Amino acid sequence: MSTDTIQEILALIEKPSRYLGSEINAVKKDPQRVKLRFALAFPDLYEIGTSHFGLQILYHILNRRPEIAAERVFAPATDLEDRLRQGRMPLFSLESRTPLNRFDIIGFSLLYELNYTNVITMLALSGIPPLSGDRGPGDPLVVAGGPCTCNPEPVADFFDAIVVGDGEPVVLELARTWLEWKDAGSGERELLLKMWSAIEGVYIPSFFEARYDAEGFQTLAPRFPGYASVKRAVVADLDAAPFPVKPVIPFGKPVHDRLRLELSRGCTRGCRFCQAGMIYRPVRERSPDKLLELTQQALAATGYEDVSLMSLSTGDYGCIVPLMERLMARFAPERVAVSLPSLRAGTLTPELMELIRRVRKTGFTIAPEAGSQRLRDAINKNISEAEIIDTVRDAFECGWQLIKLYFMVGLPTETEEDLAALVELVLKLSRMKGPARRRGQINVSLATFIPKPHTPFQWAAQIGLPESRRRLHWIQDRLKRPGIQFKWQNPEMSLLEGVWARGDRRLGRALLAAHRRGCRFDGWSDKFNFAAWMEAFEETGVDPAFYTSRARRLDEPLPWDPIDTRVSGEFLKSEWAKTLGASATPDCRGGDCQACGVCDFQRIAPRVHRGPLAAAPPASAPAAAAVYKQIQVSYEKIGLARFFGHLELVNIFLRALRRARIPVKFSEGFHPKPKVSFDNPLPTGVESEDERMVLTVPRDVAADALREGLNAELPEGLRVRACSEELARPRTSCAYRVSFAAPLANPVRFCTSGIDADRSILVSSSKGKLKKFVLKDILINIRQPDPMTVEMTLCGEPGKTVRPAEILKQVFGIPEADVRNALVRKLHEPEA
């Protein structure tokens, strides 16, 4: 798809920078020079998908190989989907804008069951049959991976192959085997699938036949001997695993707009409700030295100002305090903040809090999960109420003003007394006070518990909708207090998630029926259509209660039985029995093996780092107070860069400055900010030949070096034209050229004569308020050099700026569609 076509589409949709593909660190290869084209597909919006660390890892691994080109594609928002359908255009990748059906392999990341309809949308938009059985030799192979694949059965009919477990050791084997199969020249897809089935962690759904007994239970009969189950792939040593030190830096507002540093993988705390804690065992920690090395490299390659230490329980990392001390000693002087988003009560100590707050206080969430100690013991959430209270008190006393708490309702063995204990715990915490006797804010989030496969609770029932609503409203009514904010996940969404988490192959036809009814982005409250889903279930004869509302017998066949996560069924059954007696199982990380079955203690075993780190290099002597100066930067914003919004443009420049190692002065106070000021924001979609910003930098920063450094780090369409220590006078006027995409249906005479100069127009401000302007105060001149071009000069004084589009629409009556299709460019005007 051509750049011109892309720009025409992007001019008509919201948040166009989602689809540019010109991010820093994106990899673009010549399609003629590669043998395998691999599309990494994420079935949600760009802002969600670009925040997924696993996608960055796979992108890095595949693109390291010169014969492979990996490109990204995300679920298009509904406005782009509509445009593509209207124009009969296929969904395309970001890097080369290649239609998805031209790739050899498409790999979907399945992180959330409520994204499944988006998979169908992406395939259908690309002209690819959704069902694997309907695809032929000319279609791409469609594979999937991610945590949802521990029960692949609900979507098994849509994928040729499914990866179970860690993707790093598998994805290159899939690619290598495909290249071998392609070179052999047979072209027989089943032969390739047989080759893939020999790779550990690869499930081929078509190699199993689904059968159903008189009770409606699914079992899977293998088609080939020796392939009756699939064992989860495991990365044994994270230090040896590939790490994306040059991750793609997303545009816009990604959910996680920071450097993500994976400290460890796996958790053996043993929470019985937690699927991740079971399917990612054992605990494998990266070494502190490796983490410090990766942080140094990745910050240099990204310019991020925040580092997030990721794991299922960051506070459990064996060397967390000395690691934080080393990170802060190294990066705090550069104004880099460190956050620990995943913490247990009792692990966020005052010592850790003091380290974090050295740059700025980043928020955190504590997940008690249940209100009473009895229920926390039953679910093996090995924290006490005293630990929860102490952690929150320490946070408030250290200056934090907001604590987020996460609970679930509907946990096995939950009683009314447990709900009352939840309310009482929250009220206790809300009464705590911080410095100056100020009370902090408590945000409470509740969700309905969903029993997930491969956990001790996989045999439990999920509470029904009426009961879920009753419990949530009961808690909400008792927490309507100052200082407490309360929200919950829609119970209807939780019901649907439970169906898809615990379902079998019969759900595939329901997925297609729901998609036909317009279901998209089911995890988004503004798009969720529960009624359409119920209609789809009724049409296809699917009873949601069969999958959610009944407890399952211990001897009942489960749809996910052929998936071997390495955790033994006997261990899960013993943990389920302990639940009923509220008996705890200790963490094997620092104690005895609990015989879960995962470790062989040769290749796969816990890897935990303890003890002090090597001494940090001595701190350098404090630098003498710098002398600063101002430099004005003039830059152009053209082509694809016109689709950057102002706030993302600011981020792009600030991170470019960091990557270029150009120091900028920061403001003083509680939240220091870089001293950078920009001209009035340019509307998204408008080009400019001459925008300006002013930086405050140390006196030894040369203007030429600043220009060269920035230009080396800016994305396509942004270019610094000049840097000067002489600051230009503020603009009093701005000249624009408007180029229409086609001749106007009703030609207009564009000139200032004949216009009522005293006429007023109303313009909506950025805050949504209407502001009145008198035409003679804002329109200086307008002319039409040719039938498809208009040039105008508008007032540029503060408080008197109006967009050219408003002049065209309100003064000359140009239709909205013609204005949106036009290219507007702000012109460079030499200083008088």
PDB file of N, CA and C in Angstrom, residues 114 448 462 465 468-469 472 488-499 522 528-531 533-534 537:
ATOM      1  N   LEU A 114     -11.076 -12.303  25.717  1.00  0.00           N
ATOM      2  CA  LEU A 114     -12.046 -11.399  25.105  1.00  0.00           C
ATOM      3  C   LEU A 114     -11.480 -10.674  23.888  1.00  0.00           C
ATOM      4  N   THR A 448     -14.922 -10.493  39.537  1.00  0.00           N
ATOM      5  CA  THR A 448     -15.478 -11.803  39.840  1.00  0.00           C
ATOM      6  C   THR A 448     -14.433 -12.874  39.526  1.00  0.00           C
ATOM      7  N   GLN A 462     -17.880 -21.159  38.788  1.00  0.00           N
ATOM      8  CA  GLN A 462     -17.856 -19.694  38.788  1.00  0.00           C
ATOM      9  C   GLN A 462     -19.237 -19.206  39.200  1.00  0.00           C
ATOM     10  N   LEU A 465     -24.251 -14.717  37.340  1.00  0.00           N
ATOM     11  CA  LEU A 465     -24.396 -13.262  37.217  1.00  0.00           C
ATOM     12  C   LEU A 465     -25.182 -12.635  38.365  1.00  0.00           C
ATOM     13  N   SER A 468     -23.028 -12.625  41.479  1.00  0.00           N
ATOM     14  CA  SER A 468     -21.881 -11.730  41.302  1.00  0.00           C
ATOM     15  C   SER A 468     -22.307 -10.276  41.509  1.00  0.00           C
ATOM     16  N   ARG A 469     -23.394  -9.890  40.873  1.00  0.00           N
ATOM     17  CA  ARG A 469     -23.874  -8.504  41.026  1.00  0.00           C
ATOM     18  C   ARG A 469     -24.238  -8.220  42.479  1.00  0.00           C
ATOM     19  N   LEU A 472     -21.024  -7.677  44.587  1.00  0.00           N
ATOM     20  CA  LEU A 472     -20.351  -6.428  44.242  1.00  0.00           C
ATOM     21  C   LEU A 472     -21.113  -5.221  44.773  1.00  0.00           C
ATOM     22  N   TRP A 488     -15.477  -1.946  39.616  1.00  0.00           N
ATOM     23  CA  TRP A 488     -15.414  -3.382  39.415  1.00  0.00           C
ATOM     24  C   TRP A 488     -15.463  -3.714  37.939  1.00  0.00           C
ATOM     25  N   GLN A 489     -14.974  -4.917  37.613  1.00  0.00           N
ATOM     26  CA  GLN A 489     -15.088  -5.404  36.246  1.00  0.00           C
ATOM     27  C   GLN A 489     -16.513  -5.870  36.020  1.00  0.00           C
ATOM     28  N   ASN A 490     -17.039  -5.538  34.856  1.00  0.00           N
ATOM     29  CA  ASN A 490     -18.388  -5.927  34.487  1.00  0.00           C
ATOM     30  C   ASN A 490     -18.561  -7.439  34.672  1.00  0.00           C
ATOM     31  N   PRO A 491     -19.510  -7.884  35.532  1.00  0.00           N
ATOM     32  CA  PRO A 491     -19.685  -9.334  35.744  1.00  0.00           C
ATOM     33  C   PRO A 491     -20.038 -10.084  34.461  1.00  0.00           C
ATOM     34  N   GLU A 492     -20.686  -9.394  33.502  1.00  0.00           N
ATOM     35  CA  GLU A 492     -21.007 -10.052  32.236  1.00  0.00           C
ATOM     36  C   GLU A 492     -19.729 -10.370  31.457  1.00  0.00           C
ATOM     37  N   MET A 493     -18.744  -9.446  31.518  1.00  0.00           N
ATOM     38  CA  MET A 493     -17.451  -9.727  30.901  1.00  0.00           C
ATOM     39  C   MET A 493     -16.782 -10.919  31.583  1.00  0.00           C
ATOM     40  N   SER A 494     -16.869 -10.962  32.914  1.00  0.00           N
ATOM     41  CA  SER A 494     -16.238 -12.072  33.643  1.00  0.00           C
ATOM     42  C   SER A 494     -16.884 -13.395  33.270  1.00  0.00           C
ATOM     43  N   LEU A 495     -18.215 -13.393  33.078  1.00  0.00           N
ATOM     44  CA  LEU A 495     -18.898 -14.616  32.669  1.00  0.00           C
ATOM     45  C   LEU A 495     -18.387 -15.069  31.302  1.00  0.00           C
ATOM     46  N   LEU A 496     -18.297 -14.138  30.361  1.00  0.00           N
ATOM     47  CA  LEU A 496     -17.839 -14.482  29.018  1.00  0.00           C
ATOM     48  C   LEU A 496     -16.392 -14.968  29.050  1.00  0.00           C
ATOM     49  N   GLU A 497     -15.561 -14.301  29.845  1.00  0.00           N
ATOM     50  CA  GLU A 497     -14.169 -14.738  29.965  1.00  0.00           C
ATOM     51  C   GLU A 497     -14.093 -16.147  30.521  1.00  0.00           C
ATOM     52  N   GLY A 498     -14.952 -16.451  31.485  1.00  0.00           N
ATOM     53  CA  GLY A 498     -14.969 -17.792  32.048  1.00  0.00           C
ATOM     54  C   GLY A 498     -15.353 -18.852  31.029  1.00  0.00           C
ATOM     55  N   VAL A 499     -16.322 -18.542  30.173  1.00  0.00           N
ATOM     56  CA  VAL A 499     -16.735 -19.478  29.124  1.00  0.00           C
ATOM     57  C   VAL A 499     -15.555 -19.800  28.214  1.00  0.00           C
ATOM     58  N   ASP A 522     -14.205  -7.020  22.788  1.00  0.00           N
ATOM     59  CA  ASP A 522     -15.129  -7.393  23.860  1.00  0.00           C
ATOM     60  C   ASP A 522     -14.601  -7.067  25.254  1.00  0.00           C
ATOM     61  N   PHE A 528     -18.419  -3.642  24.360  1.00  0.00           N
ATOM     62  CA  PHE A 528     -18.928  -4.951  24.786  1.00  0.00           C
ATOM     63  C   PHE A 528     -20.431  -5.046  24.549  1.00  0.00           C
ATOM     64  N   ASN A 529     -20.855  -6.120  23.903  1.00  0.00           N
ATOM     65  CA  ASN A 529     -22.270  -6.328  23.571  1.00  0.00           C
ATOM     66  C   ASN A 529     -22.683  -7.701  24.078  1.00  0.00           C
ATOM     67  N   PHE A 530     -23.115  -7.748  25.327  1.00  0.00           N
ATOM     68  CA  PHE A 530     -23.457  -9.016  25.957  1.00  0.00           C
ATOM     69  C   PHE A 530     -24.659  -9.662  25.276  1.00  0.00           C
ATOM     70  N   ALA A 531     -25.627  -8.844  24.883  1.00  0.00           N
ATOM     71  CA  ALA A 531     -26.832  -9.386  24.237  1.00  0.00           C
ATOM     72  C   ALA A 531     -26.474 -10.118  22.950  1.00  0.00           C
ATOM     73  N   TRP A 533     -23.715 -11.604  22.276  1.00  0.00           N
ATOM     74  CA  TRP A 533     -23.068 -12.872  22.632  1.00  0.00           C
ATOM     75  C   TRP A 533     -24.111 -13.912  23.040  1.00  0.00           C
ATOM     76  N   MET A 534     -25.106 -13.502  23.804  1.00  0.00           N
ATOM     77  CA  MET A 534     -26.132 -14.456  24.211  1.00  0.00           C
ATOM     78  C   MET A 534     -26.905 -14.964  22.997  1.00  0.00           C
ATOM     79  N   PHE A 537     -24.668 -17.559  21.297  1.00  0.00           N
ATOM     80  CA  PHE A 537     -24.693 -18.838  22.014  1.00  0.00           C
ATOM     81  C   PHE A 537     -25.994 -19.594  21.722  1.00  0.00           C
TER      82      PHE A 537
END
